[in-house]
PDB file of C-alpha atoms in Angstrom:
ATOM      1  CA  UNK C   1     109.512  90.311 114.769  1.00 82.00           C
ATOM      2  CA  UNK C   2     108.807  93.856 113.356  1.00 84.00           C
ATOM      3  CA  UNK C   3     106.165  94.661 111.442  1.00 91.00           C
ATOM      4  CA  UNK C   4     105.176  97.865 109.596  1.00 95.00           C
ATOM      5  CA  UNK C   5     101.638  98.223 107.904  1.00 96.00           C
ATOM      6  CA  UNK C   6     100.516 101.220 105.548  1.00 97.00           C
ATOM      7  CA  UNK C   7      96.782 101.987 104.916  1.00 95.00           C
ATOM      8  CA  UNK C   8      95.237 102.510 102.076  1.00 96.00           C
ATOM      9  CA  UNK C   9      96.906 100.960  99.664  1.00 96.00           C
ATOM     10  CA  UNK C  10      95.215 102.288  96.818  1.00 97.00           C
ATOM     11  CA  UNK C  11      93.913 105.674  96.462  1.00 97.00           C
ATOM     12  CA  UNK C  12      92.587 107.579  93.996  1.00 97.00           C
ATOM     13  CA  UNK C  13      91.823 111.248  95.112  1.00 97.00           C
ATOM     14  CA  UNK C  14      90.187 114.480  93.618  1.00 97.00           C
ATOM     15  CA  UNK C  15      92.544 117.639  92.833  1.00 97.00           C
ATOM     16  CA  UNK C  16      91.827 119.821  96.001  1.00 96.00           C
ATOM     17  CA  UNK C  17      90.834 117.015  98.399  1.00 97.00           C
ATOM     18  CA  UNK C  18      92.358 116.307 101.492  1.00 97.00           C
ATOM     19  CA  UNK C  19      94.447 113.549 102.221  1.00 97.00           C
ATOM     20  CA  UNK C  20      95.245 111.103 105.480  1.00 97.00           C
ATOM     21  CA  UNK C  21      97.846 108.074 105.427  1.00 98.00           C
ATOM     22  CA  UNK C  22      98.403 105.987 108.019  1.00 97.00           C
ATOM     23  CA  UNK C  23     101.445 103.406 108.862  1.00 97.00           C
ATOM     24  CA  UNK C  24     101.894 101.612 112.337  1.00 97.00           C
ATOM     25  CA  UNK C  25     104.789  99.824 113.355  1.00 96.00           C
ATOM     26  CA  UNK C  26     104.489  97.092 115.312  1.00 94.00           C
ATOM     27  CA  UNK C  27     107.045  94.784 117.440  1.00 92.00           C
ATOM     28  CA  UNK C  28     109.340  97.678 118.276  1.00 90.00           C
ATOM     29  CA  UNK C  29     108.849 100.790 120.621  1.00 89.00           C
ATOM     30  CA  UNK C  30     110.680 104.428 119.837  1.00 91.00           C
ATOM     31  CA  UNK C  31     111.252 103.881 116.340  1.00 93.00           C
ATOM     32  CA  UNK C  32     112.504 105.998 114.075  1.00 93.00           C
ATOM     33  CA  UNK C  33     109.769 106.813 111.490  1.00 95.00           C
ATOM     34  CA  UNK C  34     110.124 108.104 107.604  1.00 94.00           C
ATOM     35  CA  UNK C  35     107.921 109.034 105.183  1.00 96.00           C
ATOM     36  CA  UNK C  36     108.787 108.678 101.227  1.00 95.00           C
ATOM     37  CA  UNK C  37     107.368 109.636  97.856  1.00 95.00           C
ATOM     38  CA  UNK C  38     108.361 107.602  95.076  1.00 95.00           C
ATOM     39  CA  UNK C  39     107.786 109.166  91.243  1.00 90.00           C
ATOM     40  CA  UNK C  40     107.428 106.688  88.463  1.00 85.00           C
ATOM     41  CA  UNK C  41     110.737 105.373  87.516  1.00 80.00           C
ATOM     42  CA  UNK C  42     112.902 107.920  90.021  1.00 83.00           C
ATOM     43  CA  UNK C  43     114.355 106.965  93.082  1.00 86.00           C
ATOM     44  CA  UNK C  44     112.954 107.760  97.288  1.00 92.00           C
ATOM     45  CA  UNK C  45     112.636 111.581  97.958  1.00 91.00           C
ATOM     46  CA  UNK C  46     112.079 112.479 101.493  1.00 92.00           C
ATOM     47  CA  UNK C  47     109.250 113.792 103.091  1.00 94.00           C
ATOM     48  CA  UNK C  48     109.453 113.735 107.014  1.00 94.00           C
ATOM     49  CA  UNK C  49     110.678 111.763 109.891  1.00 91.00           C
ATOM     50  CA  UNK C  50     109.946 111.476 113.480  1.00 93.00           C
ATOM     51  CA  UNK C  51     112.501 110.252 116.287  1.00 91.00           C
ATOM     52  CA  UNK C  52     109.487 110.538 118.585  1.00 92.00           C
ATOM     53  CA  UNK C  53     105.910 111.764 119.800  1.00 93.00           C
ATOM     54  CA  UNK C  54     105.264 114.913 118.484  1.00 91.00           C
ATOM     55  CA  UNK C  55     108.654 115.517 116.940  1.00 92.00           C
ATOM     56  CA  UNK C  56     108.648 115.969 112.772  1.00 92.00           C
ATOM     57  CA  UNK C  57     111.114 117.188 110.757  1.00 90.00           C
ATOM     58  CA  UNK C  58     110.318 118.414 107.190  1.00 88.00           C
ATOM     59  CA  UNK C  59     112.451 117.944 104.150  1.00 85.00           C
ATOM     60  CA  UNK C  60     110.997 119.166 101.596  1.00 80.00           C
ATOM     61  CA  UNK C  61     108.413 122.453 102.118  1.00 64.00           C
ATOM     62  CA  UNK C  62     104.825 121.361 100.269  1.00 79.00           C
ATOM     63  CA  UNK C  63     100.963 121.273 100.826  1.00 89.00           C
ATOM     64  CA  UNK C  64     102.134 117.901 103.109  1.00 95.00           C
ATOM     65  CA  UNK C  65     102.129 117.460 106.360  1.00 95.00           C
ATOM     66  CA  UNK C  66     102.780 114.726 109.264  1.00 96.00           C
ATOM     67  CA  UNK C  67     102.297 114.131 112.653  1.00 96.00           C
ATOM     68  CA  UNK C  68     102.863 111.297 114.997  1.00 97.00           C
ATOM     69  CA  UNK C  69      99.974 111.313 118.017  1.00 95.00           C
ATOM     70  CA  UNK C  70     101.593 107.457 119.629  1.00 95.00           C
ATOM     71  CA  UNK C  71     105.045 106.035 119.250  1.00 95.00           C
ATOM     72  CA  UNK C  72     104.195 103.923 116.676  1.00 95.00           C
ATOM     73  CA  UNK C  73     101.373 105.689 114.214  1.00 96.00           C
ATOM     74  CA  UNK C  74     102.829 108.013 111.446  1.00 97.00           C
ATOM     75  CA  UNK C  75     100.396 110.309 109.750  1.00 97.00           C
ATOM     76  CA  UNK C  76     100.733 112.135 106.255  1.00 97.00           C
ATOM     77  CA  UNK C  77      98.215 114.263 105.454  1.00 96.00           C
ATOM     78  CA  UNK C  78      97.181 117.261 103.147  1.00 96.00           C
ATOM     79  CA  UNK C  79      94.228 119.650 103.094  1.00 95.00           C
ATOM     80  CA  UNK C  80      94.384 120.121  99.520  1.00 95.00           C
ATOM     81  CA  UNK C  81      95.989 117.914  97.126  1.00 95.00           C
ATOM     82  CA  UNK C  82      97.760 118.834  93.431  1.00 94.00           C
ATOM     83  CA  UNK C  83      98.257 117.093  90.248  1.00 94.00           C
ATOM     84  CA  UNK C  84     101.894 116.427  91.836  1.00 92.00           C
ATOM     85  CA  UNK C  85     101.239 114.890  94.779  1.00 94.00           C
ATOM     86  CA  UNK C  86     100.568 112.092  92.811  1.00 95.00           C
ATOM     87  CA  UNK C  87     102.476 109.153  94.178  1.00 95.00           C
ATOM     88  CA  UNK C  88     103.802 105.786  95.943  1.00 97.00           C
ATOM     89  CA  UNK C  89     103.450 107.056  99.620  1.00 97.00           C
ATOM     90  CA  UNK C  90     106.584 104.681 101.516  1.00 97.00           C
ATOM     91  CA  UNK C  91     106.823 104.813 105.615  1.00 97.00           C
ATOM     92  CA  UNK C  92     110.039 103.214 106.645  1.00 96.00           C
ATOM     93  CA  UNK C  93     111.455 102.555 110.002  1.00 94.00           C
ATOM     94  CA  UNK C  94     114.579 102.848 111.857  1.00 91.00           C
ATOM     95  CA  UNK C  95     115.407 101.188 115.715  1.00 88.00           C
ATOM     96  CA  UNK C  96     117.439 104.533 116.281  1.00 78.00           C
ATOM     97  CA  UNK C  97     118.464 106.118 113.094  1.00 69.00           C
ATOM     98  CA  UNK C  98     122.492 105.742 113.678  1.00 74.00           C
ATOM     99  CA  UNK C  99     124.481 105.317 110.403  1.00 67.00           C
ATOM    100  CA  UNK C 100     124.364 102.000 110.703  1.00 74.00           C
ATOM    101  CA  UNK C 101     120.890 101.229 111.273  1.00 80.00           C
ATOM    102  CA  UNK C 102     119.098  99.715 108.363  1.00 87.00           C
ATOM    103  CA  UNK C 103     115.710 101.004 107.144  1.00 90.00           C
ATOM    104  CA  UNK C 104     113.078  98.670 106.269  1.00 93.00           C
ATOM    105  CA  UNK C 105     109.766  99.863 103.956  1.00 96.00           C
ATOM    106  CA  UNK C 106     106.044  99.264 104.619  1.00 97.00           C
ATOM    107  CA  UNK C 107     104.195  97.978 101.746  1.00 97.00           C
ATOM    108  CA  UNK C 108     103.266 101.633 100.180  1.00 97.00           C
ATOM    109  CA  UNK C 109     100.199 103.695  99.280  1.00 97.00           C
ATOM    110  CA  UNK C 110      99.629 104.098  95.720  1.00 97.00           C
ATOM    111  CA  UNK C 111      98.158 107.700  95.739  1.00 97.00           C
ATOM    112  CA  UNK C 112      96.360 108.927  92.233  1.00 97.00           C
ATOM    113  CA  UNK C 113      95.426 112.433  92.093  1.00 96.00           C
ATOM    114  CA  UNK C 114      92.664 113.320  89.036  1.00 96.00           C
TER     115      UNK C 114
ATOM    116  CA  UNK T   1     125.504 116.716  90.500  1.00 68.00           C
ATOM    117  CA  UNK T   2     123.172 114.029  91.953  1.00 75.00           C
ATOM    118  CA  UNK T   3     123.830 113.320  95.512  1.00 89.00           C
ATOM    119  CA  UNK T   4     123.480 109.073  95.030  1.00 93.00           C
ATOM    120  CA  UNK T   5     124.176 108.271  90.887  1.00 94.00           C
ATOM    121  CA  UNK T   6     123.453 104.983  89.609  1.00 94.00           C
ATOM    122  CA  UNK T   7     123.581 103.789  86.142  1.00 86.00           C
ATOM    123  CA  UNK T   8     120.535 104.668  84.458  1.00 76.00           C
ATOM    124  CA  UNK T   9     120.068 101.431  82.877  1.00 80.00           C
ATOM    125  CA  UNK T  10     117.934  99.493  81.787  1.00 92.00           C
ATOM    126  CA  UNK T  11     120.375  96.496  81.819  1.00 95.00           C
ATOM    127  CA  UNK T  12     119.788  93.344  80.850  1.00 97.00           C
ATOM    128  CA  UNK T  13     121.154  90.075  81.124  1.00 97.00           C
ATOM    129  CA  UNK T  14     121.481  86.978  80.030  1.00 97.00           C
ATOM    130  CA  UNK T  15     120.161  83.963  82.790  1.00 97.00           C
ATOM    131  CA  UNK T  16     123.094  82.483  84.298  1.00 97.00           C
ATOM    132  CA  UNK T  17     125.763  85.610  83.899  1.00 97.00           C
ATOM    133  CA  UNK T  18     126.743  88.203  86.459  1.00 97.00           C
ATOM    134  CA  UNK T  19     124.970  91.553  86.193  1.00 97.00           C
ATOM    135  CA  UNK T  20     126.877  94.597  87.760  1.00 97.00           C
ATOM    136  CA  UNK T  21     125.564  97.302  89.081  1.00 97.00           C
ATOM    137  CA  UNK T  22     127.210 100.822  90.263  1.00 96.00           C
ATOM    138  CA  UNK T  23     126.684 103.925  92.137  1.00 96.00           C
ATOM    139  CA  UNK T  24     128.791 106.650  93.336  1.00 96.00           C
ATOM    140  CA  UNK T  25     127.747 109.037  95.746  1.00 95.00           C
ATOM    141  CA  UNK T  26     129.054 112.904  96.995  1.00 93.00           C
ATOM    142  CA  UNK T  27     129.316 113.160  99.666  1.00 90.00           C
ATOM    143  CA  UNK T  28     132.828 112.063 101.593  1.00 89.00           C
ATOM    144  CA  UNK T  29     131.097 111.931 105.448  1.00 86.00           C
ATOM    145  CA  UNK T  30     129.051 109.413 104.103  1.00 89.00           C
ATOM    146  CA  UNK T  31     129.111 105.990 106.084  1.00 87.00           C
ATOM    147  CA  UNK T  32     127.060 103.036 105.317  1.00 92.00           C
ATOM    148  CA  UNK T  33     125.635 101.856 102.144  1.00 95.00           C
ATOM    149  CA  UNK T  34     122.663  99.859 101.259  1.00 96.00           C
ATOM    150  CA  UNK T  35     121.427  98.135  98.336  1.00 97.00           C
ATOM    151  CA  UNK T  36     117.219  97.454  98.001  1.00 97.00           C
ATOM    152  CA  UNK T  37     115.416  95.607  95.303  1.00 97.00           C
ATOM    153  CA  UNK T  38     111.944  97.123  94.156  1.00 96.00           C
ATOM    154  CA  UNK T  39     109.773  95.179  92.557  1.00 96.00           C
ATOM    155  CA  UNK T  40     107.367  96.669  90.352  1.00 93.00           C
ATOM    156  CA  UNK T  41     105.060  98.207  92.649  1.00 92.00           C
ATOM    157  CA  UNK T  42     106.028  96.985  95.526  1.00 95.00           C
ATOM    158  CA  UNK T  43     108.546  98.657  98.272  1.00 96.00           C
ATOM    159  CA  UNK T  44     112.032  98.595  98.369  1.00 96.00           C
ATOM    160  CA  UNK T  45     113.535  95.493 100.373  1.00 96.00           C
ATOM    161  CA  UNK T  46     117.231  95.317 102.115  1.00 95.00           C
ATOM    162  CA  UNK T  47     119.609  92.799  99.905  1.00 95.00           C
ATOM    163  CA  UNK T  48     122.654  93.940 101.586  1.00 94.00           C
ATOM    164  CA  UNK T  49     124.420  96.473 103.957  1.00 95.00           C
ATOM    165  CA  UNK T  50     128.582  97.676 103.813  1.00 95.00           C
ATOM    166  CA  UNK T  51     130.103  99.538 106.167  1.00 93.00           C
ATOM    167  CA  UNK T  52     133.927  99.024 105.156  1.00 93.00           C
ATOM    168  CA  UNK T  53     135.725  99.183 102.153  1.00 95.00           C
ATOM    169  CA  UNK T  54     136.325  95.869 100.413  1.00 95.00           C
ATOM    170  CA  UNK T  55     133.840  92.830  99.486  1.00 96.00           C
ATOM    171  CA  UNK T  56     130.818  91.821 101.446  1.00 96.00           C
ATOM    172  CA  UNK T  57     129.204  88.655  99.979  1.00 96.00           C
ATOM    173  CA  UNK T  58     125.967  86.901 100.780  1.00 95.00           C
ATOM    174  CA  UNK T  59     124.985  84.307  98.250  1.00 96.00           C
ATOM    175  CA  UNK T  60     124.695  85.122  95.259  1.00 97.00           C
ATOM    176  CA  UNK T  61     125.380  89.182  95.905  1.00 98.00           C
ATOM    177  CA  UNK T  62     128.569  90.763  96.661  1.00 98.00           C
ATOM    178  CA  UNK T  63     128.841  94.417  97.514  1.00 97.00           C
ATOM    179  CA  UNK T  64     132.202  96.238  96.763  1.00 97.00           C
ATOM    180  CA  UNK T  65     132.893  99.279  98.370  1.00 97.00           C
ATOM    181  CA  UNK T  66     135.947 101.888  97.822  1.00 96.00           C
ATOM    182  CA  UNK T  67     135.313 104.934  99.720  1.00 94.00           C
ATOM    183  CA  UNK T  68     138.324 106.985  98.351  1.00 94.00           C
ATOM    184  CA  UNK T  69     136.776 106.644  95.087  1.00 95.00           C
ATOM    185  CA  UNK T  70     133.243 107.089  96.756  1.00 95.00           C
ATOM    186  CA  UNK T  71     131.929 104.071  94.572  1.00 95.00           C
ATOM    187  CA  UNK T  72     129.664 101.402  95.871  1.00 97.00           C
ATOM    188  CA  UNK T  73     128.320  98.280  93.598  1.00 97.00           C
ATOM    189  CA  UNK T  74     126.447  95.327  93.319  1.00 98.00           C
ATOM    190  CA  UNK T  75     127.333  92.173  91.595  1.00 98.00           C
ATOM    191  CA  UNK T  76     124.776  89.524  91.265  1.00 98.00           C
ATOM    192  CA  UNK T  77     126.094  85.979  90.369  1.00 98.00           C
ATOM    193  CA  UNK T  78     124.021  83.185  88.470  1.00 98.00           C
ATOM    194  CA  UNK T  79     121.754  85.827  87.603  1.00 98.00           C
ATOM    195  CA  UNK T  80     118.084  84.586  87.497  1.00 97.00           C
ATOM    196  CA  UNK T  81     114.828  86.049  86.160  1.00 97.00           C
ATOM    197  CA  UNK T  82     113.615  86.456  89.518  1.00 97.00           C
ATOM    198  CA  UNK T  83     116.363  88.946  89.944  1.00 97.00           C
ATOM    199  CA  UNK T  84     114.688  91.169  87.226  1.00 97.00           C
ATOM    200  CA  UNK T  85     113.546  94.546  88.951  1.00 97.00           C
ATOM    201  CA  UNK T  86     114.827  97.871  89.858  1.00 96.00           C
ATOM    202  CA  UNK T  87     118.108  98.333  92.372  1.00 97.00           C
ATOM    203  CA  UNK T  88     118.271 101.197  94.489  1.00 96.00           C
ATOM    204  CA  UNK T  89     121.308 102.524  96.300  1.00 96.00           C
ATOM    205  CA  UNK T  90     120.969 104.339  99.506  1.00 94.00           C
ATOM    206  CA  UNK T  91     123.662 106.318 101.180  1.00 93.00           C
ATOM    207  CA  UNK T  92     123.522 107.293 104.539  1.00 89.00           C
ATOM    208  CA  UNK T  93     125.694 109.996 106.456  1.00 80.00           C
ATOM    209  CA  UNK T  94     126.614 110.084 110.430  1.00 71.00           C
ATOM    210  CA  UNK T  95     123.865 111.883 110.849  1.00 72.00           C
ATOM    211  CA  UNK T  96     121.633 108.772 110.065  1.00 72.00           C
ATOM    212  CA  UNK T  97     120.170 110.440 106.811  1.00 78.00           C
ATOM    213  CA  UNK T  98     119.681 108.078 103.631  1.00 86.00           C
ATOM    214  CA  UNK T  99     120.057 109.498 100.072  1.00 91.00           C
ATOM    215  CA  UNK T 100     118.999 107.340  97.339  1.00 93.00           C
ATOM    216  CA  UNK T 101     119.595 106.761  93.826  1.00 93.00           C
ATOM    217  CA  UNK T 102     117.254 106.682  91.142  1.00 92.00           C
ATOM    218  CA  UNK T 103     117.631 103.143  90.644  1.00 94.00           C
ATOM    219  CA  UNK T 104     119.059 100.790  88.158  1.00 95.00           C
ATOM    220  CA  UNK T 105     116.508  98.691  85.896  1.00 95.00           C
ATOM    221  CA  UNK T 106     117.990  95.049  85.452  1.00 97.00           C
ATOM    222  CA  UNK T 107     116.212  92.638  83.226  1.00 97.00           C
ATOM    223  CA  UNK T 108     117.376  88.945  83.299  1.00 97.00           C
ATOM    224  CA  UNK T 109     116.559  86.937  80.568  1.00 96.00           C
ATOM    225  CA  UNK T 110     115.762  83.081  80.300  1.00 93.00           C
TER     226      UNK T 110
END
């Protein structure tokens, strides 16, 4: 079976500081990979996703970025953070991102930016 | 307008009744439709997937879909307390991109 893990899951971060998050899938090869923000009490904005190695498509244009160095590892990072990057960070996966293809959510990274 | 409404809620229920939930979305290329439960703070989880108009059930969930109308809902029979958290609906297009909702707040209680 699939599995999809998201490190840190807490983090509480400095206004300036940089940023790295890290999700892995595992169980799967050439997934489709997403990464979410989630404000309190609104719904899943999107940030990036990757249909493969090296390949990221932006969104939404901000102080984030991503990349994806090995089929399964999907990075988010920032070399300065704001007040408004505060967060829940969510990487989702997709087998090959056709309308039909269901996504399913790692656990999150609860980013807090002071 | 919203890509992906939803009822803003909160909504609450009594244990043991059927809580409803609805979204309507934009955008007519749209193709599948997805309904997650959140937890608070934890991720969204798949409760069900429609692809075609009509009733999907699974348990105690039934999806309704009517894409002339471009409405999608949720019922949830029996409701239980366990069912209290926030209901997201996600749209996706041919293109394989998902638009969600803001999600619907349902409280259930005993």
């Amino acid at each position: 079976s699939q599995t999809i893990h998201q490190w840190p899951a807490t983090l509480v971060q400095p206004v300036g500081s940089p940023l790295s998050l890290e999700c892995t899938v595992e169980g799967t090869s050439n997934p489709n990979l997403y990464w979410y923000r989630q404000a309190a009490g609104r719904g899943l904005q999107l940030l990036f996703y990757s249909v493969g190695i090296g390949q990221i498509s932006s969104e939404v244009p901000q102080n984030l970025s991503a990349s994806r160095p090995q089929d399964r590892q999907f990075i988010l990072s920032s070399k300065k953070l704001l007040l408004s990057d505060s967060g829940f960070y969510l990487c989702a996966w997709t087998r090959d991102g056709t309308s039909t293809d269901t996504q399913y959510f790692g656990p999150g990274t609860r980013l807090t930016v002071l | 307008q919203k890509e992906v409404e939803q009822n803003s809620g909160p909504l609450s229920v009594p244990e043991g009744a059927i809580a409803s939930l609805n979204c309507t979305y934009s955008d007519r290329g749209s193709q599948s439709f997805f309904w997650y439960r959140q937890y608070s703070g934890k991720s969204p989880e798949l409760i069900m997937s429609i692809y075609s108009n009509g009733d999907k059930e699974d348990g105690r969930f039934t999806a309704q879909l009517n894409k002339a109308s471009q409405y999608v809902s949720l019922l949830i029979r029996d409701s239980q307390p366990s069912d209290s958290a926030t209901y997201l609906c996600a749209v996706k297009t041919n293109a394989g991109k998902s638009t969600f909702g803001d999600g619907t707040t349902l409280t259930v209680k005993p």
